[in-house]
CSV table of C-alpha atoms in Angstrom, one decimal:
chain,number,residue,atom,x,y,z
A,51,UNK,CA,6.3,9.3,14.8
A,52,UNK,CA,9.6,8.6,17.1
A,53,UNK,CA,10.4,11.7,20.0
A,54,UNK,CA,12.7,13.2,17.3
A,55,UNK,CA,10.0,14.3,14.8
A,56,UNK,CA,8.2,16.1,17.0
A,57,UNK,CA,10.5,19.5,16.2
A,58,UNK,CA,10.5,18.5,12.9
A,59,UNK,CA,7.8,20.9,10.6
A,60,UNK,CA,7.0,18.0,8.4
A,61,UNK,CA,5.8,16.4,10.8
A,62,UNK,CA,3.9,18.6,13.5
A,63,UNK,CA,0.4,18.3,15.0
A,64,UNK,CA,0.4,14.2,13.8
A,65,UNK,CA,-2.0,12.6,16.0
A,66,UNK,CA,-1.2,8.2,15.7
A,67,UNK,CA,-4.6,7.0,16.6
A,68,UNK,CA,-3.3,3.0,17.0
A,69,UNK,CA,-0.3,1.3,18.4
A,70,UNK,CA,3.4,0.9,18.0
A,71,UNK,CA,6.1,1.4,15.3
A,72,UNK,CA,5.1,-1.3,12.4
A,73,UNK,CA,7.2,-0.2,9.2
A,74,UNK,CA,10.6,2.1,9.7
A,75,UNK,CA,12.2,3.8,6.8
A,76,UNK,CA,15.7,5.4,7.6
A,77,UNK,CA,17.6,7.4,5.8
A,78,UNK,CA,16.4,5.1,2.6
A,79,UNK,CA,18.2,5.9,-0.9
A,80,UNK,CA,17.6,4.7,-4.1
A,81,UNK,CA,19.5,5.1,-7.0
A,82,UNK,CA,18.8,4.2,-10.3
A,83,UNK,CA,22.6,5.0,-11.7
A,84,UNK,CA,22.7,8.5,-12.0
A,85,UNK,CA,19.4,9.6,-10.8
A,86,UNK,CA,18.5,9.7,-7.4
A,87,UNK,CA,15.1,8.0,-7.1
A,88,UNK,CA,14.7,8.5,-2.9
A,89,UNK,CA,16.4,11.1,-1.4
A,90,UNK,CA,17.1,10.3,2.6
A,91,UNK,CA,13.8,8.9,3.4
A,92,UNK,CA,12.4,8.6,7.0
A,93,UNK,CA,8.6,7.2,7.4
A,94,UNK,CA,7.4,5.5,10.6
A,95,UNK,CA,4.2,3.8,10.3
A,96,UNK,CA,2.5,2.6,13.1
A,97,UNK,CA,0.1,-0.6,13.7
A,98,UNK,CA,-3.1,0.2,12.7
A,99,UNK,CA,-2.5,3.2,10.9
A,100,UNK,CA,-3.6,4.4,7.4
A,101,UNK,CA,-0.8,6.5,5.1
A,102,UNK,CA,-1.7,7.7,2.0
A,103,UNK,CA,1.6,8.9,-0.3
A,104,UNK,CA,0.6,11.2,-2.9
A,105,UNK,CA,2.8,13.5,-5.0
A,106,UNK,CA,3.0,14.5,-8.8
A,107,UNK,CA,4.5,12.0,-11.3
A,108,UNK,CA,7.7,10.6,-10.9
A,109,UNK,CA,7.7,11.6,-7.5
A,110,UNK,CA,9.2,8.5,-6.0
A,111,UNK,CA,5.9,7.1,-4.3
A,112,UNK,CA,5.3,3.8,-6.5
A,113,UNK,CA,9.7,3.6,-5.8
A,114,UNK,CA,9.0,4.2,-1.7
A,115,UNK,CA,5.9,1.2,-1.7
A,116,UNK,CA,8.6,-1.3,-3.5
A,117,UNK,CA,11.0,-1.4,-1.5
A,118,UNK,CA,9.3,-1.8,1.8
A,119,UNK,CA,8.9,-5.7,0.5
A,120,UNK,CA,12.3,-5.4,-1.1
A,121,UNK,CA,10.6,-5.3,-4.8
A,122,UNK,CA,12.9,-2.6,-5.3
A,123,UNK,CA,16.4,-3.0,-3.1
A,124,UNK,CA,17.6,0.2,-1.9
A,125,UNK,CA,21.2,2.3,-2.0
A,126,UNK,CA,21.5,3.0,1.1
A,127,UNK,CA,19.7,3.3,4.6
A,128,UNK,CA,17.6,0.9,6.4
A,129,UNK,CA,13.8,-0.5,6.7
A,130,UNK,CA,12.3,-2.6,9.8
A,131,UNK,CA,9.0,-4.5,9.4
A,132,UNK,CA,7.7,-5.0,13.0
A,133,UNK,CA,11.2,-4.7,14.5
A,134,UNK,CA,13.0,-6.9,11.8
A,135,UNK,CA,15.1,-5.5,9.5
A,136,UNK,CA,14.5,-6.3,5.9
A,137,UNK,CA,17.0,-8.4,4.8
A,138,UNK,CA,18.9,-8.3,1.0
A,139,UNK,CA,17.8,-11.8,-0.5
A,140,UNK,CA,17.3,-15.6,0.8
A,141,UNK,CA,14.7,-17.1,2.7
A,142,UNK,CA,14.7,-14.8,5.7
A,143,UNK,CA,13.5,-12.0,3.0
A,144,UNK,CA,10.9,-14.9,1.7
A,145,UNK,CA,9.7,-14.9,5.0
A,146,UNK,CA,9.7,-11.6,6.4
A,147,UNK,CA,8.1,-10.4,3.0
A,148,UNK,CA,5.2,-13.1,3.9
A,149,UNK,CA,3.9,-10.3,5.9
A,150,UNK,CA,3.6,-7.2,3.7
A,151,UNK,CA,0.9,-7.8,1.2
A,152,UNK,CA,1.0,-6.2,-1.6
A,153,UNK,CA,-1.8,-5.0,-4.6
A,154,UNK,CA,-0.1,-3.6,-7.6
A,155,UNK,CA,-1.9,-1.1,-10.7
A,156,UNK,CA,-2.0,-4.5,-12.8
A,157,UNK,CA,-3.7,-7.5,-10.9
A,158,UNK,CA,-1.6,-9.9,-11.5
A,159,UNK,CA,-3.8,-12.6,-11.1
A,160,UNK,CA,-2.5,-16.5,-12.6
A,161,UNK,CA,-4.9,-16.3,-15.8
A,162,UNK,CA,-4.7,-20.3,-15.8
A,163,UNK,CA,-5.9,-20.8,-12.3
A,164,UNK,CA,-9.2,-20.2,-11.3
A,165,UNK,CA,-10.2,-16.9,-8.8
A,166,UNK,CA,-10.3,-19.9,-5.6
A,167,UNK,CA,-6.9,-20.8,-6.7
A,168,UNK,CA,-5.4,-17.8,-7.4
A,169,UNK,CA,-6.0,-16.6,-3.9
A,170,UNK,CA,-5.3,-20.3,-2.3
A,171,UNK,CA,-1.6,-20.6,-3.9
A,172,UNK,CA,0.3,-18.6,-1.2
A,173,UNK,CA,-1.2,-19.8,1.6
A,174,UNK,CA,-0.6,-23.6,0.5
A,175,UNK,CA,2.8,-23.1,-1.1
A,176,UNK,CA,4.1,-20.5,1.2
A,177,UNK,CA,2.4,-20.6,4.6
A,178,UNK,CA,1.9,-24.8,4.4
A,179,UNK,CA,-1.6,-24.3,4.9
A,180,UNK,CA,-4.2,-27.5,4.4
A,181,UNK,CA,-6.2,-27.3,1.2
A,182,UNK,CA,-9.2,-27.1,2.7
A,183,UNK,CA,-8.5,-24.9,5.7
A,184,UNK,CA,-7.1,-22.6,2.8
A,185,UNK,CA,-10.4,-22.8,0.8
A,186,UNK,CA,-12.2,-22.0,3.5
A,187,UNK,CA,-10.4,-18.9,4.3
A,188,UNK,CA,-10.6,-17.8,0.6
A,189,UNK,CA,-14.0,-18.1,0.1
A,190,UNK,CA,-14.2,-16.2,3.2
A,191,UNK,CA,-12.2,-13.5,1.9
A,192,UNK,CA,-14.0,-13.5,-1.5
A,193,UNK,CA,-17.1,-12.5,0.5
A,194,UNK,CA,-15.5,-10.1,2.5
A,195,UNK,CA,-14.6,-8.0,-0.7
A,196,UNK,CA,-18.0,-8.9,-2.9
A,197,UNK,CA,-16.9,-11.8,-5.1
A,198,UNK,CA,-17.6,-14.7,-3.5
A,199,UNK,CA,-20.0,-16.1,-6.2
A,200,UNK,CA,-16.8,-15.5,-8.6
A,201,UNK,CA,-14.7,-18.5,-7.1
A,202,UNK,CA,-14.9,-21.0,-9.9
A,203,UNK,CA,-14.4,-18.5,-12.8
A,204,UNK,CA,-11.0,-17.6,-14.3
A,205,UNK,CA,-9.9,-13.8,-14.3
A,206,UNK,CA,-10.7,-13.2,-17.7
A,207,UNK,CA,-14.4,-13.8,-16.8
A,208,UNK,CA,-14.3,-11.1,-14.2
A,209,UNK,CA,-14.4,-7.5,-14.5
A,210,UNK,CA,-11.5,-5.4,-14.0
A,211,UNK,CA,-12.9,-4.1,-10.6
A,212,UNK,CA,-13.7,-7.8,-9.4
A,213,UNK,CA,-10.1,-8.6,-10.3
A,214,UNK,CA,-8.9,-5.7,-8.5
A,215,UNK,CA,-10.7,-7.3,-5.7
A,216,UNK,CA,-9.6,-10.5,-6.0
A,217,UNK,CA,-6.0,-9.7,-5.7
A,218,UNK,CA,-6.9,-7.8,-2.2
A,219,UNK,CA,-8.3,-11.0,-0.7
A,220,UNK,CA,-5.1,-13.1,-2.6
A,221,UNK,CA,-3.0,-10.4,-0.7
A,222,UNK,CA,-5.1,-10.7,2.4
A,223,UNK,CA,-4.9,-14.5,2.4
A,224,UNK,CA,-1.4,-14.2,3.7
A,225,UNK,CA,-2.5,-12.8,7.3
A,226,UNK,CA,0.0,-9.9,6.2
A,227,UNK,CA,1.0,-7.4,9.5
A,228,UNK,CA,0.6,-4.5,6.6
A,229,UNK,CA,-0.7,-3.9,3.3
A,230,UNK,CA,0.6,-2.0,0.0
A,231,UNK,CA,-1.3,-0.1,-2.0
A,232,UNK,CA,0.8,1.2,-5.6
A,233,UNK,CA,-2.0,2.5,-7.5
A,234,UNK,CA,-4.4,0.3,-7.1
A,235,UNK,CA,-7.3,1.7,-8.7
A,236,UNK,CA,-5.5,3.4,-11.9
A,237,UNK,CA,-6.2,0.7,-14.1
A,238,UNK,CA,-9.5,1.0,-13.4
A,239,UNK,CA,-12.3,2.1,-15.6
A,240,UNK,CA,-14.3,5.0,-13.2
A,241,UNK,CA,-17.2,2.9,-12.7
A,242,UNK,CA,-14.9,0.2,-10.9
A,243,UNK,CA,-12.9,2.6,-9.3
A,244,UNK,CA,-15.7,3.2,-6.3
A,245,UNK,CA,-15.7,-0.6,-6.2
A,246,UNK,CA,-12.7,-1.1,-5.3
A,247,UNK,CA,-11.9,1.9,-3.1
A,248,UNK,CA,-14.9,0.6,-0.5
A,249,UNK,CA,-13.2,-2.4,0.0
A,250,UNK,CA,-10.1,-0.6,1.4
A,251,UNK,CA,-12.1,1.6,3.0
A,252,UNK,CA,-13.9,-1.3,5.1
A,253,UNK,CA,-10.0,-2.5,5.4
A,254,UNK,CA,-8.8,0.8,7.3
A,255,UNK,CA,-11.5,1.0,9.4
A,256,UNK,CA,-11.3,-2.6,10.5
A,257,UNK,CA,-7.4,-1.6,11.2
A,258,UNK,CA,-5.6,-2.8,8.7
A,259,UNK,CA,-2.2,-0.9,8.9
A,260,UNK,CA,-2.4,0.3,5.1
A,261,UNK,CA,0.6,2.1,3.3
A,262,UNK,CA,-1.6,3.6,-0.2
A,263,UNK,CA,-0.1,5.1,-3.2
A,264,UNK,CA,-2.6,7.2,-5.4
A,265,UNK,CA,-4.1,9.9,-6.9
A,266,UNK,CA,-7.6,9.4,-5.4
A,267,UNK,CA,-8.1,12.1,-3.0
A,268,UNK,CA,-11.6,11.4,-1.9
A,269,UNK,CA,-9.8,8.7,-0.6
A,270,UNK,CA,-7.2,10.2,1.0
A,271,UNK,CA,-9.0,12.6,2.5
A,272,UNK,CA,-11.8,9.3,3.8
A,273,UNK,CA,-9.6,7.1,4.9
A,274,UNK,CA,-6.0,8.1,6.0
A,275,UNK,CA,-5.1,8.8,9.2
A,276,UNK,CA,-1.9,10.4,7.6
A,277,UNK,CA,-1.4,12.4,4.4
A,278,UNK,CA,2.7,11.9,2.9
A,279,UNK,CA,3.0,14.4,-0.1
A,280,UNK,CA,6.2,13.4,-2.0
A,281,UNK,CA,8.4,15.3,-4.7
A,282,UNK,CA,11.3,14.5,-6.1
A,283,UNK,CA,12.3,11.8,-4.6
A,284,UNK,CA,11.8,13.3,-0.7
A,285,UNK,CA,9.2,13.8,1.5
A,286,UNK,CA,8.3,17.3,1.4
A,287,UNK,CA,5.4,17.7,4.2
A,288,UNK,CA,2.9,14.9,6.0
A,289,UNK,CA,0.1,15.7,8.6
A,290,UNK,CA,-3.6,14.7,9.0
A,291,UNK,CA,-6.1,15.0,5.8
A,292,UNK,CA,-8.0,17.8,6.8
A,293,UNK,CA,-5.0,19.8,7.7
A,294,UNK,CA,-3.0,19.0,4.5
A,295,UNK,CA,-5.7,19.5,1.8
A,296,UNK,CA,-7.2,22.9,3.7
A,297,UNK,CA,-3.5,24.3,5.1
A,298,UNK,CA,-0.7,23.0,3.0
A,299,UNK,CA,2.6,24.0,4.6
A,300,UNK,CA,4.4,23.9,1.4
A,301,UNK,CA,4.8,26.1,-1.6
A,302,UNK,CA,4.8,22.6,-3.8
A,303,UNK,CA,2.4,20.9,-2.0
A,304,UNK,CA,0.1,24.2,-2.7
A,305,UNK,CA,1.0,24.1,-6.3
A,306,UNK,CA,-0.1,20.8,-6.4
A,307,UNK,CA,-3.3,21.0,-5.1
A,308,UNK,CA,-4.1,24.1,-6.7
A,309,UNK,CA,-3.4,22.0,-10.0
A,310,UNK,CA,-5.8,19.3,-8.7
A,311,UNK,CA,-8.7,21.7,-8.0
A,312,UNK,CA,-8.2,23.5,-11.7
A,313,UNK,CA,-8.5,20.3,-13.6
């Protein structure tokens, strides 16, 4: 939060537990011809910290998490990953995007390559790592998220929650300053679901600065340091769990969860 959001209602009584400005949304726009997908956009998110964005459908959250790598480009306005600003295109983007990993509702995961190699490729081809300093670190990360004795098999061999997995340790393998999170679990069957929300659980509270798009709220209310409720395109209101899902400010942000709690 910068000194000028502290008279700002949206964002009152936030508390930053961990360190300095990380990712800067300002003024962000996106337009999709017509339609106005973001709508003046401004999110600071600090080192360390854990946002969660959750809104109804079509809302603009999966929108916000793509273009803070540039997977989306944006109309107008500006974003800064650790003071940089995120450049349009070329290998300055390449590079800057090195550090925002990313986990997407479909894993995409190389279904020709095994799981060791899936998660080995961006760290040889992108980060000129050594093969075997790059194995290492994978098999590493495979334990670190419960799938270690999956290394030699192919996707298709795992589960859809081990895959889910596997692209968190593939995103991890990069050393990224921040990690997105677009849905990560909603291609999930509910068994896997848990599964994969314990491993970005452990994640946050190692301090992993984490920006998470979802509909879990058990989750939200867990792990975030910071709750961003989104509609239409804006965000409407943002505070700590506790105070969002017991004292919503807004009228929508109360429909919403009244919605949640009736279904």
């Amino acid at each position: 939060m910068t000194p000028s959001d502290a008279s700002d209602p949206r964002t009152s009584n936030i508390s930053v537990r961990r360190g300095d400005p990380l990712v800067v949304l300002s003024g962000v726009q996106k337009h999709y011809g017509e339609f106005l997908a973001l709508k003046d956009i401004d999110l600071t998110v600090h080192r360390g910290e854990v946002v969660v964005v959750i809104g109804p459908s079509g809302s603009g959250k999966s929108t916000l998490c793509r273009t803070i790598n540039r997977l989306e480009t944006i109309t107008s306005g500006t974003i800064e990953i650790d003071g940089q600003r995120l450049p349009a295109e070329g290998k300055a983007l390449a590079t800057l995007r090195a550090d925002v990993g990313m986990v997407f509702q479909s894993f995409n995961l190389f279904s020709h390559l095994t799981i060791l190699q899936n998660v080995t490729l961006g760290p040889i081809k992108v980060k000129k790592v050594r093969r075997s300093d790059a194995e290492r670190e994978a098999r590493a990360l495979l334990d670190r998220v419960g799938v270690g004795q999956q290394a030699d098999k192919l996707p298709a061999q795992l589960s859809g929650g081990q895959q889910q997995r596997v692209a968190i340790a593939r995103a991890l393998a990069m050393n990224p300053k921040v990690m997105l999170f677009d849905e990560p679990t909603s291609a999930l069957d509910p068994e896997m679901i848990t599964e994969v929300l314990d491993v970005m659980t452990a994640l946050a509270e190692d301090g992993m600065t984490m920006i998470v798009v979802t509909h879990e709220m058990g989750f939200a209310r867990k792990a975030a340091d910071r709750v961003v409720f989104m509609a239409d395109g804006q965000i409407v209101e943002q505070a700590p769990p506790e105070e969002f899902f017991t004292r919503p400010s807004s009228e929508r942000a109360k429909d919403f969860l009244s919605k949640l709690l009736t279904h």
